[in-house]
PDB file of N, CA, C and O in Angstrom:
ATOM      1  N   ASP A   1       3.693 -10.985   7.701  1.00  0.00           N
ATOM      2  CA  ASP A   1       2.913 -10.215   8.566  1.00  0.00           C
ATOM      3  C   ASP A   1       1.543 -10.133   8.072  1.00  0.00           C
ATOM      4  O   ASP A   1       0.483  -9.898   9.070  1.00  0.00           O
ATOM      5  N   ARG A   2       0.989 -10.457   7.043  1.00  0.00           N
ATOM      6  CA  ARG A   2      -0.524 -10.355   6.582  1.00  0.00           C
ATOM      7  C   ARG A   2      -1.316 -11.526   7.359  1.00  0.00           C
ATOM      8  O   ARG A   2      -2.208 -11.159   7.803  1.00  0.00           O
ATOM      9  N   VAL A   3      -0.466 -12.574   7.602  1.00  0.00           N
ATOM     10  CA  VAL A   3      -1.163 -13.476   8.318  1.00  0.00           C
ATOM     11  C   VAL A   3      -1.576 -13.304   9.810  1.00  0.00           C
ATOM     12  O   VAL A   3      -2.580 -13.505  10.305  1.00  0.00           O
ATOM     13  N   ILE A   4      -0.492 -12.539  10.444  1.00  0.00           N
ATOM     14  CA  ILE A   4      -0.606 -11.896  11.732  1.00  0.00           C
ATOM     15  C   ILE A   4      -1.729 -10.958  11.833  1.00  0.00           C
ATOM     16  O   ILE A   4      -2.541 -11.124  12.844  1.00  0.00           O
ATOM     17  N   LEU A   5      -1.822 -10.141  10.937  1.00  0.00           N
ATOM     18  CA  LEU A   5      -2.612  -9.037  10.923  1.00  0.00           C
ATOM     19  C   LEU A   5      -4.048  -9.554  10.698  1.00  0.00           C
ATOM     20  O   LEU A   5      -4.902  -9.093  11.493  1.00  0.00           O
ATOM     21  N   THR A   6      -4.298 -10.463   9.657  1.00  0.00           N
ATOM     22  CA  THR A   6      -5.486 -11.009   9.182  1.00  0.00           C
ATOM     23  C   THR A   6      -6.257 -11.826  10.517  1.00  0.00           C
ATOM     24  O   THR A   6      -7.453 -12.321  10.340  1.00  0.00           O
ATOM     25  N   SER A   7      -5.105 -12.708  10.976  1.00  0.00           N
ATOM     26  CA  SER A   7      -5.695 -13.845  11.989  1.00  0.00           C
ATOM     27  C   SER A   7      -5.755 -13.672  13.332  1.00  0.00           C
ATOM     28  O   SER A   7      -6.014 -14.521  14.193  1.00  0.00           O
ATOM     29  N   THR A   8      -5.269 -12.437  13.670  1.00  0.00           N
ATOM     30  CA  THR A   8      -5.289 -12.078  15.242  1.00  0.00           C
ATOM     31  C   THR A   8      -5.816 -10.734  15.535  1.00  0.00           C
ATOM     32  O   THR A   8      -6.072  -9.985  14.630  1.00  0.00           O
ATOM     33  N   SER A   9      -6.314 -10.403  16.956  1.00  0.00           N
ATOM     34  CA  SER A   9      -6.388  -9.338  17.299  1.00  0.00           C
ATOM     35  C   SER A   9      -5.665  -8.868  18.124  1.00  0.00           C
ATOM     36  O   SER A   9      -4.697  -9.345  18.433  1.00  0.00           O
ATOM     37  N   LYS A  10      -5.619  -7.451  18.508  1.00  0.00           N
ATOM     38  CA  LYS A  10      -4.641  -6.912  19.517  1.00  0.00           C
ATOM     39  C   LYS A  10      -4.775  -7.613  20.934  1.00  0.00           C
ATOM     40  O   LYS A  10      -3.604  -7.407  21.585  1.00  0.00           O
ATOM     41  N   ILE A  11      -5.596  -8.354  21.030  1.00  0.00           N
ATOM     42  CA  ILE A  11      -5.596  -9.341  22.636  1.00  0.00           C
ATOM     43  C   ILE A  11      -5.041 -10.667  22.331  1.00  0.00           C
ATOM     44  O   ILE A  11      -4.932 -11.382  23.197  1.00  0.00           O
ATOM     45  N   SER A  12      -4.398 -10.984  21.072  1.00  0.00           N
ATOM     46  CA  SER A  12      -4.124 -12.350  20.861  1.00  0.00           C
ATOM     47  C   SER A  12      -2.730 -12.615  21.220  1.00  0.00           C
ATOM     48  O   SER A  12      -2.192 -11.624  21.366  1.00  0.00           O
ATOM     49  N   LEU A  13      -2.464 -13.952  21.449  1.00  0.00           N
ATOM     50  CA  LEU A  13      -1.206 -14.274  21.754  1.00  0.00           C
ATOM     51  C   LEU A  13      -0.672 -15.313  20.581  1.00  0.00           C
ATOM     52  O   LEU A  13      -1.274 -16.042  20.397  1.00  0.00           O
ATOM     53  N   CYS A  14       0.392 -14.895  19.783  1.00  0.00           N
ATOM     54  CA  CYS A  14       0.828 -15.812  18.979  1.00  0.00           C
ATOM     55  C   CYS A  14       2.029 -16.526  19.248  1.00  0.00           C
ATOM     56  O   CYS A  14       2.556 -16.156  19.991  1.00  0.00           O
ATOM     57  N   PHE A  15       1.758 -17.868  18.818  1.00  0.00           N
ATOM     58  CA  PHE A  15       2.795 -18.775  19.250  1.00  0.00           C
ATOM     59  C   PHE A  15       3.599 -19.391  18.010  1.00  0.00           C
ATOM     60  O   PHE A  15       3.063 -19.914  17.078  1.00  0.00           O
ATOM     61  N   ALA A  16       4.755 -19.406  18.495  1.00  0.00           N
ATOM     62  CA  ALA A  16       5.413 -20.160  17.064  1.00  0.00           C
ATOM     63  C   ALA A  16       6.450 -21.201  17.685  1.00  0.00           C
ATOM     64  O   ALA A  16       7.483 -20.975  18.252  1.00  0.00           O
ATOM     65  N   PRO A  17       6.010 -22.468  17.237  1.00  0.00           N
ATOM     66  CA  PRO A  17       7.068 -23.693  18.027  1.00  0.00           C
ATOM     67  C   PRO A  17       8.301 -23.666  17.302  1.00  0.00           C
ATOM     68  O   PRO A  17       8.971 -24.309  17.903  1.00  0.00           O
ATOM     69  N   PHE A  18       8.533 -23.012  16.087  1.00  0.00           N
ATOM     70  CA  PHE A  18       9.805 -22.978  15.428  1.00  0.00           C
ATOM     71  C   PHE A  18      10.024 -21.668  14.974  1.00  0.00           C
ATOM     72  O   PHE A  18       9.697 -21.356  13.876  1.00  0.00           O
ATOM     73  N   THR A  19      10.589 -20.958  15.975  1.00  0.00           N
ATOM     74  CA  THR A  19      10.867 -19.566  15.639  1.00  0.00           C
ATOM     75  C   THR A  19      11.753 -19.246  14.649  1.00  0.00           C
ATOM     76  O   THR A  19      11.623 -18.282  13.747  1.00  0.00           O
ATOM     77  N   GLY A  20      12.709 -19.886  14.468  1.00  0.00           N
ATOM     78  CA  GLY A  20      13.945 -19.673  13.579  1.00  0.00           C
ATOM     79  C   GLY A  20      14.617 -18.175  13.709  1.00  0.00           C
ATOM     80  O   GLY A  20      14.959 -18.007  14.841  1.00  0.00           O
ATOM     81  N   SER A  21      14.589 -17.252  12.704  1.00  0.00           N
ATOM     82  CA  SER A  21      14.974 -16.162  12.887  1.00  0.00           C
ATOM     83  C   SER A  21      14.107 -14.935  13.122  1.00  0.00           C
ATOM     84  O   SER A  21      14.283 -13.689  12.938  1.00  0.00           O
ATOM     85  N   SER A  22      13.130 -15.358  13.710  1.00  0.00           N
ATOM     86  CA  SER A  22      12.169 -14.320  14.610  1.00  0.00           C
ATOM     87  C   SER A  22      11.145 -13.647  13.540  1.00  0.00           C
ATOM     88  O   SER A  22      10.681 -12.676  14.030  1.00  0.00           O
ATOM     89  N   THR A  23      11.078 -13.856  12.410  1.00  0.00           N
ATOM     90  CA  THR A  23      10.181 -13.376  11.273  1.00  0.00           C
ATOM     91  C   THR A  23       8.754 -13.090  12.055  1.00  0.00           C
ATOM     92  O   THR A  23       8.196 -11.902  12.035  1.00  0.00           O
ATOM     93  N   THR A  24       8.038 -14.057  12.577  1.00  0.00           N
ATOM     94  CA  THR A  24       6.727 -13.868  13.067  1.00  0.00           C
ATOM     95  C   THR A  24       6.888 -13.392  14.449  1.00  0.00           C
ATOM     96  O   THR A  24       5.773 -12.452  14.511  1.00  0.00           O
ATOM     97  N   ASP A  25       8.057 -13.279  15.182  1.00  0.00           N
ATOM     98  CA  ASP A  25       8.032 -12.611  16.401  1.00  0.00           C
ATOM     99  C   ASP A  25       7.914 -11.008  16.125  1.00  0.00           C
ATOM    100  O   ASP A  25       7.062 -10.082  16.550  1.00  0.00           O
ATOM    101  N   ILE A  26       8.759 -10.541  14.991  1.00  0.00           N
ATOM    102  CA  ILE A  26       8.862  -9.110  14.645  1.00  0.00           C
ATOM    103  C   ILE A  26       7.466  -8.748  14.179  1.00  0.00           C
ATOM    104  O   ILE A  26       7.006  -7.797  14.452  1.00  0.00           O
ATOM    105  N   ALA A  27       6.871  -9.398  13.359  1.00  0.00           N
ATOM    106  CA  ALA A  27       5.424  -9.269  12.732  1.00  0.00           C
ATOM    107  C   ALA A  27       4.455  -8.914  14.045  1.00  0.00           C
ATOM    108  O   ALA A  27       3.543  -8.213  13.983  1.00  0.00           O
ATOM    109  N   ALA A  28       4.394  -9.901  14.825  1.00  0.00           N
ATOM    110  CA  ALA A  28       3.706  -9.967  16.055  1.00  0.00           C
ATOM    111  C   ALA A  28       3.848  -8.544  16.837  1.00  0.00           C
ATOM    112  O   ALA A  28       2.969  -7.799  17.254  1.00  0.00           O
ATOM    113  N   ASN A  29       5.045  -8.211  16.968  1.00  0.00           N
ATOM    114  CA  ASN A  29       5.670  -6.835  17.798  1.00  0.00           C
ATOM    115  C   ASN A  29       4.992  -5.745  17.030  1.00  0.00           C
ATOM    116  O   ASN A  29       4.525  -4.810  17.578  1.00  0.00           O
ATOM    117  N   LEU A  30       5.308  -5.677  15.665  1.00  0.00           N
ATOM    118  CA  LEU A  30       4.930  -4.515  14.898  1.00  0.00           C
ATOM    119  C   LEU A  30       3.515  -4.381  14.887  1.00  0.00           C
ATOM    120  O   LEU A  30       2.803  -3.181  14.848  1.00  0.00           O
ATOM    121  N   PHE A  31       2.728  -5.312  14.935  1.00  0.00           N
ATOM    122  CA  PHE A  31       1.043  -5.042  15.140  1.00  0.00           C
ATOM    123  C   PHE A  31       0.380  -5.291  16.558  1.00  0.00           C
ATOM    124  O   PHE A  31      -0.760  -5.551  16.789  1.00  0.00           O
ATOM    125  N   SER A  32       1.370  -5.137  17.673  1.00  0.00           N
ATOM    126  CA  SER A  32       0.995  -5.147  19.072  1.00  0.00           C
ATOM    127  C   SER A  32       0.386  -6.373  19.532  1.00  0.00           C
ATOM    128  O   SER A  32      -0.404  -6.281  20.194  1.00  0.00           O
ATOM    129  N   ARG A  33       0.916  -7.370  18.943  1.00  0.00           N
ATOM    130  CA  ARG A  33       0.443  -8.698  19.499  1.00  0.00           C
ATOM    131  C   ARG A  33       1.464  -9.318  20.522  1.00  0.00           C
ATOM    132  O   ARG A  33       2.570  -9.315  20.239  1.00  0.00           O
ATOM    133  N   LYS A  34       1.097 -10.131  21.493  1.00  0.00           N
ATOM    134  CA  LYS A  34       1.779 -10.795  22.468  1.00  0.00           C
ATOM    135  C   LYS A  34       2.526 -12.032  21.690  1.00  0.00           C
ATOM    136  O   LYS A  34       1.742 -12.674  20.747  1.00  0.00           O
ATOM    137  N   PHE A  35       3.607 -12.520  22.012  1.00  0.00           N
ATOM    138  CA  PHE A  35       4.215 -13.486  21.337  1.00  0.00           C
ATOM    139  C   PHE A  35       5.087 -14.423  22.166  1.00  0.00           C
ATOM    140  O   PHE A  35       5.899 -14.003  23.055  1.00  0.00           O
ATOM    141  N   ILE A  36       4.925 -15.708  21.838  1.00  0.00           N
ATOM    142  CA  ILE A  36       5.955 -16.717  22.494  1.00  0.00           C
ATOM    143  C   ILE A  36       6.381 -17.478  21.512  1.00  0.00           C
ATOM    144  O   ILE A  36       5.839 -18.087  20.517  1.00  0.00           O
ATOM    145  N   GLY A  37       7.585 -17.543  21.451  1.00  0.00           N
ATOM    146  CA  GLY A  37       8.464 -18.395  20.421  1.00  0.00           C
ATOM    147  C   GLY A  37       9.302 -19.496  21.041  1.00  0.00           C
ATOM    148  O   GLY A  37       9.830 -19.310  22.205  1.00  0.00           O
ATOM    149  N   ILE A  38       9.684 -20.526  20.510  1.00  0.00           N
ATOM    150  CA  ILE A  38      10.523 -21.538  20.886  1.00  0.00           C
ATOM    151  C   ILE A  38      11.682 -21.588  20.016  1.00  0.00           C
ATOM    152  O   ILE A  38      11.441 -21.945  18.798  1.00  0.00           O
ATOM    153  N   VAL A  39      12.845 -21.680  20.490  1.00  0.00           N
ATOM    154  CA  VAL A  39      14.064 -21.543  19.929  1.00  0.00           C
ATOM    155  C   VAL A  39      15.153 -22.741  20.522  1.00  0.00           C
ATOM    156  O   VAL A  39      15.039 -22.633  21.740  1.00  0.00           O
ATOM    157  N   ILE A  40      15.570 -23.623  19.747  1.00  0.00           N
ATOM    158  CA  ILE A  40      16.228 -24.639  20.215  1.00  0.00           C
ATOM    159  C   ILE A  40      17.620 -24.339  20.114  1.00  0.00           C
ATOM    160  O   ILE A  40      18.588 -24.810  20.829  1.00  0.00           O
ATOM    161  N   GLU A  41      18.117 -23.907  18.541  1.00  0.00           N
ATOM    162  CA  GLU A  41      19.485 -23.690  18.556  1.00  0.00           C
ATOM    163  C   GLU A  41      20.258 -22.272  18.727  1.00  0.00           C
ATOM    164  O   GLU A  41      19.270 -21.261  18.807  1.00  0.00           O
ATOM    165  N   ASN A  42      21.351 -22.323  19.630  1.00  0.00           N
ATOM    166  CA  ASN A  42      21.823 -21.128  19.925  1.00  0.00           C
ATOM    167  C   ASN A  42      21.929 -19.918  19.068  1.00  0.00           C
ATOM    168  O   ASN A  42      21.626 -18.890  19.182  1.00  0.00           O
ATOM    169  N   GLN A  43      22.341 -20.570  17.907  1.00  0.00           N
ATOM    170  CA  GLN A  43      22.410 -19.618  16.593  1.00  0.00           C
ATOM    171  C   GLN A  43      21.355 -18.851  16.272  1.00  0.00           C
ATOM    172  O   GLN A  43      21.235 -17.553  16.214  1.00  0.00           O
ATOM    173  N   HIS A  44      20.250 -19.472  16.244  1.00  0.00           N
ATOM    174  CA  HIS A  44      18.811 -18.821  16.048  1.00  0.00           C
ATOM    175  C   HIS A  44      18.501 -17.910  17.205  1.00  0.00           C
ATOM    176  O   HIS A  44      17.924 -16.806  16.811  1.00  0.00           O
ATOM    177  N   LEU A  45      18.613 -18.205  18.364  1.00  0.00           N
ATOM    178  CA  LEU A  45      18.470 -17.228  19.496  1.00  0.00           C
ATOM    179  C   LEU A  45      19.280 -15.904  19.339  1.00  0.00           C
ATOM    180  O   LEU A  45      18.710 -15.095  19.582  1.00  0.00           O
ATOM    181  N   GLU A  46      20.576 -16.116  19.106  1.00  0.00           N
ATOM    182  CA  GLU A  46      21.315 -14.894  18.940  1.00  0.00           C
ATOM    183  C   GLU A  46      20.802 -14.251  17.696  1.00  0.00           C
ATOM    184  O   GLU A  46      20.904 -12.880  17.783  1.00  0.00           O
ATOM    185  N   ILE A  47      20.411 -14.756  16.582  1.00  0.00           N
ATOM    186  CA  ILE A  47      19.826 -13.951  15.524  1.00  0.00           C
ATOM    187  C   ILE A  47      18.712 -13.205  15.892  1.00  0.00           C
ATOM    188  O   ILE A  47      18.270 -12.084  15.719  1.00  0.00           O
ATOM    189  N   ASN A  48      17.856 -13.699  16.937  1.00  0.00           N
ATOM    190  CA  ASN A  48      16.509 -13.387  17.427  1.00  0.00           C
ATOM    191  C   ASN A  48      16.889 -12.004  18.059  1.00  0.00           C
ATOM    192  O   ASN A  48      16.321 -10.931  17.970  1.00  0.00           O
ATOM    193  N   ILE A  49      17.782 -12.217  19.006  1.00  0.00           N
ATOM    194  CA  ILE A  49      18.223 -11.191  19.897  1.00  0.00           C
ATOM    195  C   ILE A  49      18.697 -10.005  19.082  1.00  0.00           C
ATOM    196  O   ILE A  49      18.353  -8.783  19.474  1.00  0.00           O
ATOM    197  N   LYS A  50      19.546 -10.146  18.040  1.00  0.00           N
ATOM    198  CA  LYS A  50      20.043  -9.124  17.299  1.00  0.00           C
ATOM    199  C   LYS A  50      19.153  -8.484  16.621  1.00  0.00           C
ATOM    200  O   LYS A  50      19.110  -7.184  16.507  1.00  0.00           O
ATOM    201  N   ARG A  51      18.245  -9.193  15.941  1.00  0.00           N
ATOM    202  CA  ARG A  51      16.904  -8.457  15.168  1.00  0.00           C
ATOM    203  C   ARG A  51      16.115  -7.665  16.000  1.00  0.00           C
ATOM    204  O   ARG A  51      15.578  -6.841  15.687  1.00  0.00           O
ATOM    205  N   LYS A  52      15.724  -8.270  17.308  1.00  0.00           N
ATOM    206  CA  LYS A  52      15.044  -7.375  18.225  1.00  0.00           C
ATOM    207  C   LYS A  52      15.597  -6.074  18.524  1.00  0.00           C
ATOM    208  O   LYS A  52      15.023  -5.116  18.572  1.00  0.00           O
ATOM    209  N   GLU A  53      16.805  -6.247  18.779  1.00  0.00           N
ATOM    210  CA  GLU A  53      17.610  -4.945  19.249  1.00  0.00           C
ATOM    211  C   GLU A  53      17.635  -3.971  18.066  1.00  0.00           C
ATOM    212  O   GLU A  53      17.570  -2.601  18.227  1.00  0.00           O
ATOM    213  N   GLU A  54      17.765  -4.669  17.030  1.00  0.00           N
ATOM    214  CA  GLU A  54      17.625  -3.630  15.736  1.00  0.00           C
ATOM    215  C   GLU A  54      16.589  -2.959  15.561  1.00  0.00           C
ATOM    216  O   GLU A  54      16.601  -1.717  15.314  1.00  0.00           O
ATOM    217  N   LEU A  55      15.397  -3.682  15.691  1.00  0.00           N
ATOM    218  CA  LEU A  55      14.322  -3.020  15.579  1.00  0.00           C
ATOM    219  C   LEU A  55      13.853  -2.136  16.512  1.00  0.00           C
ATOM    220  O   LEU A  55      13.460  -0.881  16.191  1.00  0.00           O
ATOM    221  N   GLU A  56      14.392  -2.425  17.875  1.00  0.00           N
ATOM    222  CA  GLU A  56      14.161  -1.351  18.860  1.00  0.00           C
ATOM    223  C   GLU A  56      14.902  -0.069  18.778  1.00  0.00           C
ATOM    224  O   GLU A  56      14.264   0.951  18.903  1.00  0.00           O
ATOM    225  N   ASN A  57      15.994  -0.336  18.221  1.00  0.00           N
ATOM    226  CA  ASN A  57      16.986   0.854  18.022  1.00  0.00           C
ATOM    227  C   ASN A  57      16.385   1.740  16.977  1.00  0.00           C
ATOM    228  O   ASN A  57      16.380   2.943  17.083  1.00  0.00           O
ATOM    229  N   LEU A  58      15.972   1.078  15.870  1.00  0.00           N
ATOM    230  CA  LEU A  58      15.102   1.902  14.863  1.00  0.00           C
ATOM    231  C   LEU A  58      14.015   2.651  15.180  1.00  0.00           C
ATOM    232  O   LEU A  58      13.995   3.730  14.898  1.00  0.00           O
ATOM    233  N   CYS A  59      13.096   2.008  16.049  1.00  0.00           N
ATOM    234  CA  CYS A  59      11.798   2.564  16.690  1.00  0.00           C
ATOM    235  C   CYS A  59      12.397   3.700  17.536  1.00  0.00           C
ATOM    236  O   CYS A  59      11.744   4.983  17.257  1.00  0.00           O
ATOM    237  N   LYS A  60      13.289   3.612  18.429  1.00  0.00           N
ATOM    238  CA  LYS A  60      13.734   4.897  19.259  1.00  0.00           C
ATOM    239  C   LYS A  60      14.333   5.763  18.285  1.00  0.00           C
ATOM    240  O   LYS A  60      14.006   7.089  18.578  1.00  0.00           O
ATOM    241  N   ALA A  61      15.153   5.584  17.302  1.00  0.00           N
ATOM    242  CA  ALA A  61      15.766   6.714  16.415  1.00  0.00           C
ATOM    243  C   ALA A  61      14.588   7.439  15.554  1.00  0.00           C
ATOM    244  O   ALA A  61      14.727   8.628  15.686  1.00  0.00           O
ATOM    245  N   LYS A  62      13.377   6.769  15.501  1.00  0.00           N
ATOM    246  CA  LYS A  62      12.540   7.290  14.566  1.00  0.00           C
ATOM    247  C   LYS A  62      11.701   8.016  15.644  1.00  0.00           C
ATOM    248  O   LYS A  62      11.178   9.230  15.152  1.00  0.00           O
ATOM    249  N   ILE A  63      11.470   7.811  16.763  1.00  0.00           N
ATOM    250  CA  ILE A  63      10.800   8.757  17.731  1.00  0.00           C
ATOM    251  C   ILE A  63      11.732   9.727  18.133  1.00  0.00           C
ATOM    252  O   ILE A  63      11.109  10.973  17.934  1.00  0.00           O
ATOM    253  N   ILE A  64      12.754   9.730  18.334  1.00  0.00           N
ATOM    254  CA  ILE A  64      13.776  10.934  18.757  1.00  0.00           C
ATOM    255  C   ILE A  64      13.974  11.920  17.431  1.00  0.00           C
ATOM    256  O   ILE A  64      13.594  13.010  17.656  1.00  0.00           O
ATOM    257  N   LYS A  65      13.897  11.242  16.147  1.00  0.00           N
ATOM    258  CA  LYS A  65      13.685  12.397  15.049  1.00  0.00           C
ATOM    259  C   LYS A  65      12.374  12.926  15.040  1.00  0.00           C
ATOM    260  O   LYS A  65      12.465  14.121  14.494  1.00  0.00           O
ATOM    261  N   LYS A  66      11.384  12.370  15.329  1.00  0.00           N
ATOM    262  CA  LYS A  66      10.046  13.077  15.107  1.00  0.00           C
ATOM    263  C   LYS A  66       9.872  14.063  16.094  1.00  0.00           C
ATOM    264  O   LYS A  66       9.426  15.128  15.705  1.00  0.00           O
ATOM    265  N   PHE A  67      10.395  14.077  17.265  1.00  0.00           N
ATOM    266  CA  PHE A  67      10.368  14.793  18.325  1.00  0.00           C
ATOM    267  C   PHE A  67      11.292  16.096  18.117  1.00  0.00           C
ATOM    268  O   PHE A  67      11.176  16.951  18.926  1.00  0.00           O
ATOM    269  N   THR A  68      12.607  15.809  17.719  1.00  0.00           N
ATOM    270  CA  THR A  68      13.546  16.755  17.440  1.00  0.00           C
ATOM    271  C   THR A  68      13.498  17.640  16.142  1.00  0.00           C
ATOM    272  O   THR A  68      14.389  18.473  16.049  1.00  0.00           O
ATOM    273  N   ALA A  69      12.562  17.389  15.231  1.00  0.00           N
ATOM    274  CA  ALA A  69      12.741  17.784  14.067  1.00  0.00           C
ATOM    275  C   ALA A  69      11.591  19.053  14.067  1.00  0.00           C
ATOM    276  O   ALA A  69      11.074  19.301  14.943  1.00  0.00           O
TER     277      ALA A  69
END
């Protein structure tokens, strides 16, 4: 995440030709950067989708908790 933050700006597009388990994707998302990643193996794609859904659910839960507290 430090690399994304220090080497990009909010208008940057991050590109990862070997996305793997989407760590770069998540860091780019957390710092409001656009992201393009390439995944060849279905196994990694499934991991990426699951991690993205978990992150989105966590963010939604924090927002709901903030406004209902």
